[in-house]
Short mmCIF file of C-alpha atoms and ligand atoms in Angstrom, two decimals:
data_model
loop_
_atom_site.label_atom_id
_atom_site.label_comp_id
_atom_site.label_asym_id
_atom_site.label_seq_id
_atom_site.Cartn_x
_atom_site.Cartn_y
_atom_site.Cartn_z
CA MET A 1 -60.21 73.94 95.13
CA ALA A 2 -61.68 74.01 98.61
CA ASN A 3 -63.25 70.74 99.78
CA THR A 4 -65.12 71.90 102.86
CA LEU A 5 -68.89 72.20 102.74
CA THR A 6 -69.30 75.64 101.20
CA LYS A 7 -72.39 76.26 103.32
CA ASP A 8 -70.09 76.13 106.35
CA ALA A 9 -68.60 79.57 105.72
CA ASP A 10 -66.31 79.55 108.77
CA LYS A 11 -64.70 76.25 107.89
CA THR A 12 -64.39 77.24 104.24
CA VAL A 13 -62.76 80.58 105.08
CA LYS A 14 -60.35 78.79 107.41
CA GLN A 15 -59.36 76.37 104.69
CA ILE A 16 -58.95 79.13 102.11
CA HIS A 17 -56.64 81.00 104.49
CA ILE A 18 -54.46 77.89 104.76
CA LEU A 19 -54.43 77.56 100.96
CA GLU A 20 -53.65 81.27 100.51
CA ASN A 21 -50.78 80.93 102.92
CA ALA A 22 -49.43 78.01 100.90
CA GLY A 23 -49.46 80.14 97.75
CA CYS A 24 -52.94 79.66 96.27
CA GLU A 25 -53.77 82.62 94.01
CA ILE A 26 -57.40 81.87 93.08
CA VAL A 27 -59.83 79.51 94.78
CA ARG A 28 -62.91 77.64 93.62
CA VAL A 29 -65.75 76.38 95.77
CA SER A 30 -68.62 74.06 94.81
CA VAL A 31 -72.05 75.60 95.05
CA PRO A 32 -74.50 72.70 95.03
CA ASP A 33 -77.38 74.32 96.95
CA ILE A 34 -78.88 77.60 98.16
CA GLU A 35 -77.25 77.24 101.60
CA SER A 36 -73.88 77.33 99.84
CA VAL A 37 -74.89 80.44 97.89
CA ASN A 38 -75.89 82.08 101.16
CA ALA A 39 -72.41 81.46 102.57
CA LEU A 40 -70.58 83.08 99.62
CA LYS A 41 -70.91 86.65 100.88
CA LYS A 42 -69.23 85.86 104.17
CA ILE A 43 -66.56 83.78 102.44
CA LYS A 44 -65.79 86.54 99.93
CA GLU A 45 -65.60 89.20 102.65
CA ASN A 46 -63.07 87.20 104.62
CA ILE A 47 -60.55 86.14 101.98
CA SER A 48 -58.21 88.12 99.79
CA ILE A 49 -57.87 85.95 96.67
CA PRO A 50 -60.44 85.76 93.84
CA LEU A 51 -63.35 83.41 94.49
CA VAL A 52 -64.84 81.15 91.81
CA ALA A 53 -68.25 79.50 92.17
CA ASP A 54 -68.63 76.07 90.59
CA ILE A 55 -72.23 75.53 89.55
CA HIS A 56 -74.02 72.80 87.68
CA PHE A 57 -77.60 72.38 86.46
CA ASP A 58 -79.33 75.15 88.42
CA TYR A 59 -79.37 78.59 86.80
CA LYS A 60 -80.92 80.13 89.93
CA LEU A 61 -77.83 79.24 91.96
CA ALA A 62 -75.66 80.89 89.31
CA LEU A 63 -77.80 84.04 89.31
CA GLU A 64 -77.49 84.40 93.08
CA ALA A 65 -73.84 83.38 93.32
CA ALA A 66 -72.89 85.99 90.72
CA LYS A 67 -73.52 88.69 93.32
CA TYR A 68 -70.65 87.56 95.52
CA VAL A 69 -67.92 85.89 93.46
CA ASP A 70 -65.24 86.89 90.95
CA LYS A 71 -65.90 84.19 88.37
CA LEU A 72 -68.54 81.59 87.55
CA ARG A 73 -67.68 78.10 86.44
CA ILE A 74 -70.69 76.77 84.57
CA ASN A 75 -71.29 74.74 81.47
CA PRO A 76 -74.01 76.67 79.64
CA GLY A 77 -75.24 73.47 78.00
CA ASN A 78 -76.24 71.98 81.34
CA ILE A 79 -77.61 75.08 83.03
CA GLY A 80 -81.01 74.99 81.33
CA ASN A 81 -82.80 76.36 78.28
CA GLU A 82 -81.69 79.41 76.32
CA GLU A 83 -83.82 81.78 78.40
CA LYS A 84 -82.18 80.62 81.63
CA ILE A 85 -78.69 80.81 80.15
CA LYS A 86 -79.47 84.32 78.96
CA LEU A 87 -80.40 85.41 82.47
CA VAL A 88 -77.12 84.08 83.85
CA VAL A 89 -75.09 85.62 81.03
CA ASN A 90 -76.74 89.01 81.51
CA GLU A 91 -76.00 88.86 85.22
CA ALA A 92 -72.34 88.04 84.47
CA LYS A 93 -72.19 90.88 81.92
CA ASP A 94 -73.66 93.39 84.34
CA ARG A 95 -71.18 92.42 87.01
CA ASN A 96 -68.19 92.09 84.71
CA LEU A 97 -67.75 88.46 85.69
CA PRO A 98 -65.87 86.03 83.51
CA ILE A 99 -67.38 82.60 82.92
CA ARG A 100 -65.26 79.49 82.87
CA ILE A 101 -66.46 76.65 80.74
CA GLY A 102 -65.16 73.45 82.25
CA VAL A 103 -65.41 70.53 79.86
CA ASN A 104 -64.62 67.17 81.40
CA LEU A 105 -64.27 63.83 79.62
CA GLY A 106 -66.24 62.20 82.44
CA SER A 107 -69.34 64.33 81.79
CA LEU A 108 -69.35 64.89 78.04
CA ASP A 109 -72.41 65.97 76.15
CA LYS A 110 -74.04 62.65 75.02
CA GLU A 111 -74.41 63.76 71.41
CA ILE A 112 -70.76 64.71 71.18
CA GLU A 113 -69.64 61.52 72.89
CA ALA A 114 -71.67 59.46 70.40
CA LYS A 115 -70.09 61.29 67.48
CA PHE A 116 -66.46 61.56 68.59
CA GLY A 117 -66.08 59.01 71.39
CA LEU A 118 -64.06 59.78 74.50
CA THR A 119 -61.38 61.65 72.58
CA ALA A 120 -59.49 64.93 72.66
CA LYS A 121 -61.56 66.00 69.67
CA ALA A 122 -64.73 65.42 71.70
CA LEU A 123 -63.43 67.70 74.47
CA VAL A 124 -62.67 70.43 71.95
CA GLU A 125 -66.01 70.09 70.16
CA SER A 126 -67.82 70.19 73.47
CA ALA A 127 -66.02 73.37 74.56
CA LEU A 128 -66.78 74.98 71.19
CA LYS A 129 -70.45 74.09 71.58
CA HIS A 130 -70.64 75.76 75.00
CA LEU A 131 -68.70 78.77 73.75
CA LYS A 132 -71.06 79.16 70.81
CA ILE A 133 -74.00 79.37 73.21
CA LEU A 134 -72.31 82.25 75.05
CA GLU A 135 -71.13 84.01 71.91
CA LYS A 136 -74.65 83.90 70.50
CA LEU A 137 -75.57 85.96 73.56
CA ASP A 138 -72.72 88.34 72.83
CA PHE A 139 -70.64 87.13 75.77
CA TYR A 140 -66.90 86.74 75.23
CA ASP A 141 -65.30 87.02 78.67
CA THR A 142 -64.67 83.30 78.86
CA ILE A 143 -61.96 80.91 79.96
CA VAL A 144 -62.01 77.27 78.93
CA ALA A 145 -60.87 74.01 80.52
CA LEU A 146 -60.67 70.70 78.65
CA LYS A 147 -59.87 68.07 81.21
CA ALA A 148 -59.36 64.34 80.93
CA SER A 149 -57.95 62.07 83.61
CA ASP A 150 -55.10 60.93 81.39
CA VAL A 151 -52.20 63.06 80.28
CA PRO A 152 -51.96 62.40 76.50
CA ARG A 153 -55.61 63.18 75.75
CA THR A 154 -55.52 66.28 77.92
CA ILE A 155 -52.42 67.65 76.21
CA GLU A 156 -53.83 66.82 72.79
CA ALA A 157 -57.12 68.57 73.55
CA TYR A 158 -55.50 71.78 74.80
CA ARG A 159 -53.08 71.89 71.87
CA MET A 160 -55.91 71.36 69.42
CA PHE A 161 -58.01 74.06 71.03
CA ALA A 162 -55.14 76.55 71.30
CA LYS A 163 -54.54 76.23 67.54
CA LEU A 164 -58.15 77.15 66.83
CA ASN A 165 -58.46 80.31 68.90
CA ASP A 166 -56.87 82.43 71.59
CA HIS A 167 -59.31 82.02 74.46
CA PRO A 168 -57.64 81.96 77.88
CA LEU A 169 -57.25 78.40 79.12
CA HIS A 170 -57.50 76.87 82.57
CA LEU A 171 -55.28 73.77 82.78
CA GLY A 172 -55.58 70.60 84.77
CA ILE A 173 -55.55 66.83 84.70
CA THR A 174 -58.89 65.99 86.24
CA GLU A 175 -59.25 63.25 88.82
CA ALA A 176 -55.51 62.77 88.54
CA GLY A 177 -55.43 60.41 91.52
CA THR A 178 -53.60 60.19 94.79
CA SER A 179 -50.96 62.60 95.98
CA PHE A 180 -48.06 60.64 94.51
CA SER A 181 -49.29 59.55 91.07
CA GLY A 182 -51.59 62.55 90.65
CA SER A 183 -48.76 64.97 91.26
CA ILE A 184 -46.65 63.31 88.59
CA LYS A 185 -49.51 63.28 86.08
CA SER A 186 -50.31 66.92 86.82
CA ALA A 187 -46.68 68.00 86.57
CA ILE A 188 -46.28 66.33 83.18
CA GLY A 189 -49.62 67.46 81.77
CA ILE A 190 -49.73 71.01 83.09
CA GLY A 191 -45.97 71.46 82.79
CA THR A 192 -45.83 70.37 79.14
CA LEU A 193 -48.58 72.78 78.18
CA LEU A 194 -47.26 75.74 80.16
CA GLU A 195 -43.82 75.20 78.71
CA GLN A 196 -45.38 75.57 75.25
CA GLY A 197 -47.00 78.83 76.24
CA ILE A 198 -50.48 77.30 76.62
CA GLY A 199 -52.50 78.03 79.76
CA ASP A 200 -53.46 80.94 81.98
CA THR A 201 -54.65 79.41 85.25
CA ILE A 202 -53.99 75.95 86.67
CA ARG A 203 -55.51 73.52 89.13
CA VAL A 204 -53.88 70.35 90.37
CA SER A 205 -56.65 67.85 91.22
CA LEU A 206 -55.64 65.33 93.87
CA SER A 207 -57.51 62.92 96.10
CA ALA A 208 -55.77 64.55 99.03
CA ASP A 209 -55.88 67.60 101.26
CA PRO A 210 -56.23 70.65 98.95
CA ILE A 211 -53.05 72.08 100.44
CA GLU A 212 -51.22 69.32 98.56
CA GLU A 213 -52.80 70.59 95.33
CA VAL A 214 -51.50 74.09 96.01
CA LYS A 215 -48.02 72.87 96.91
CA VAL A 216 -47.77 70.77 93.75
CA GLY A 217 -49.10 73.63 91.61
CA LYS A 218 -46.53 75.99 93.09
CA GLU A 219 -43.73 73.50 92.44
CA ILE A 220 -44.81 73.16 88.80
CA LEU A 221 -44.71 76.94 88.38
CA LYS A 222 -41.40 77.20 90.21
CA ALA A 223 -39.84 74.40 88.15
CA LEU A 224 -40.76 76.28 84.96
CA LYS A 225 -39.48 79.54 86.46
CA LEU A 226 -42.93 81.06 86.09
CA ARG A 227 -43.03 81.91 89.79
CA LYS A 228 -40.39 82.63 92.34
CA PHE A 229 -41.80 81.56 95.64
CA GLY A 230 -40.22 80.36 98.87
CA VAL A 231 -37.24 78.17 99.42
CA GLU A 232 -36.04 75.86 96.68
CA VAL A 233 -33.79 73.09 97.92
CA ILE A 234 -31.36 71.74 95.36
CA ALA A 235 -29.96 68.44 96.60
CA CYS A 236 -27.74 65.87 94.95
CA PRO A 237 -29.02 62.30 94.52
CA THR A 238 -26.10 60.92 96.62
CA CYS A 239 -23.65 58.20 95.69
CA ALA A 240 -20.54 56.46 97.06
CA ARG A 241 -18.79 59.85 97.31
CA THR A 242 -21.41 61.43 99.60
CA ASN A 243 -19.83 62.83 102.76
CA PHE A 244 -22.96 63.44 104.89
CA ASP A 245 -26.63 62.47 105.08
CA VAL A 246 -27.85 64.66 102.20
CA ALA A 247 -31.41 63.26 102.07
CA LYS A 248 -32.04 63.77 105.80
CA ILE A 249 -30.65 67.29 105.85
CA ALA A 250 -32.36 68.37 102.60
CA THR A 251 -35.73 67.05 103.83
CA GLU A 252 -35.38 68.71 107.22
CA ILE A 253 -34.44 72.03 105.65
CA GLU A 254 -37.36 71.79 103.22
CA ASN A 255 -39.78 71.06 106.10
CA LYS A 256 -38.43 73.80 108.32
CA THR A 257 -38.60 76.47 105.63
CA VAL A 258 -42.13 75.94 104.26
CA ASN A 259 -43.34 79.24 105.71
CA ILE A 260 -40.63 81.38 104.11
CA LYS A 261 -42.09 83.33 101.20
CA LYS A 262 -38.93 85.05 99.98
CA PRO A 263 -37.49 83.19 96.97
CA LEU A 264 -34.21 81.60 98.03
CA THR A 265 -32.21 78.62 96.80
CA ILE A 266 -30.26 76.30 99.06
CA ALA A 267 -27.91 73.69 97.61
CA ILE A 268 -27.24 70.59 99.69
CA MET A 269 -24.46 68.71 97.91
CA GLY A 270 -22.67 65.58 99.07
CA CYS A 271 -19.17 66.16 97.68
CA ALA A 272 -16.88 68.38 95.64
CA VAL A 273 -17.75 66.84 92.23
CA ASN A 274 -20.83 68.95 91.45
CA GLY A 275 -21.06 70.64 94.82
CA PRO A 276 -19.11 73.86 94.34
CA GLY A 277 -20.87 74.70 91.06
CA GLU A 278 -24.35 74.33 92.56
CA ALA A 279 -23.43 75.94 95.89
CA LYS A 280 -21.96 78.98 94.16
CA GLU A 281 -25.16 79.57 92.20
CA ALA A 282 -27.42 79.21 95.23
CA ASP A 283 -28.09 81.77 97.95
CA LEU A 284 -26.78 79.28 100.49
CA GLY A 285 -24.97 76.03 99.91
CA ILE A 286 -23.26 73.21 101.70
CA VAL A 287 -20.66 71.00 100.04
CA GLY A 288 -19.62 67.81 101.79
CA GLY A 289 -15.92 67.26 102.47
CA LYS A 290 -13.99 64.42 104.10
CA ASP A 291 -13.44 66.05 107.49
CA ALA A 292 -15.64 69.15 107.36
CA HIS A 293 -18.24 70.66 105.07
CA LEU A 294 -18.04 73.97 103.29
CA LEU A 295 -20.77 76.54 103.86
CA TYR A 296 -21.33 78.89 100.89
CA LYS A 297 -23.17 82.18 100.96
CA LYS A 298 -23.83 84.17 97.78
CA GLY A 299 -21.15 82.28 95.91
CA GLU A 300 -18.39 82.47 98.56
CA ILE A 301 -17.14 79.94 101.10
CA ILE A 302 -17.76 81.50 104.50
CA GLU A 303 -17.05 78.70 106.90
CA LYS A 304 -16.12 75.04 107.48
CA ILE A 305 -18.69 73.24 109.63
CA ALA A 306 -19.46 69.78 111.05
CA GLU A 307 -22.44 67.67 109.92
CA ASN A 308 -24.38 68.25 113.15
CA GLU A 309 -24.10 72.02 112.68
CA ILE A 310 -25.46 72.16 109.09
CA ILE A 311 -29.18 72.57 109.79
CA ASN A 312 -28.91 75.17 112.53
CA ARG A 313 -26.31 77.12 110.60
CA ILE A 314 -28.42 77.26 107.46
CA LEU A 315 -31.55 78.21 109.41
CA LYS A 316 -29.63 81.01 111.12
CA GLU A 317 -28.35 82.31 107.78
CA LEU A 318 -31.92 82.18 106.43
CA GLN A 319 -33.14 84.25 109.35
CA ASN A 320 -30.52 86.89 108.51
CA GLU A 321 -31.52 86.76 104.82
CA GLN A 322 -35.17 87.35 105.64
CA SER A 323 -34.46 90.31 107.85
CA ASN A 324 -32.33 91.90 105.08
S1 SF4 B 1 -22.48 65.71 94.21
FE1 SF4 B 1 -20.96 64.20 94.79
S2 SF4 B 1 -22.00 62.99 96.33
FE2 SF4 B 1 -23.59 64.06 95.26
S3 SF4 B 1 -24.23 62.63 93.69
FE3 SF4 B 1 -22.72 64.00 92.77
S4 SF4 B 1 -20.81 62.91 92.99
FE4 SF4 B 1 -22.23 61.91 94.39
#
């Protein structure tokens, strides 16, 4: 999700380009006022991934925003009376726009909270209530999110909901926290659900630069083999057998290859115990030896090199790979 002021179209477009470049496949912007709505046209015209408008409380903003975006995120229950919801729904229907219902434990419907407490069941009931409003208006092009800030309740809510119906689901652990702890929570929550076949879109929510959200999201998808994207560095955890500085080299290679889009694996292994197996499977690999280190390419040893040559040699091989 972009975190620039949406009304500042230039800044927002710039940020979305950075996110796109990092692998973002769909982007959401907050639309809190009419100035933000007015910026949507320019934003949409200058980006190439689908744009989602996040709107609360004001049906007029939703009506206007619908002209420029690819999806609306609204909660029908907080957008106004039935007449206002109907206007928004008709606009979405006319424009073939899906609506995402985003239920959040931090902003539950008061009635539902009183009945079910802050539970997974409350998230599900709340989503069903919003869905019912749309279905009564004959609108079915919906996607649902049921987010809590803790992992167990989020997983429970999505599982419960997925058993009841087959609506597409948008996954996320909301307000997951800082880059470090939020990434772990998101990986466990989103990863567990995706692994079970639940979920269609994801968002990692971090109190950090949105590029971190995209990077973590991509890593979750890569770890589950749902996306092949960029360089994956496989590195051993090191031990008393390690023959070179694995951590330093692995980190440097990871940093220097962030802009490569082609899916490639590089194994950086400290010794011959697990090294040859991993290096053989990777596109490129290095296995530490006592006096020199073995460079692997596509499963074969191609050279013996010194520690200070490893990074440059691997980068050179990567350049060749990319031009192939
Ligand atoms: S590959 Fe070798 S150096 Fe690396 S952790 Fe395993 S045994 Fe230790």
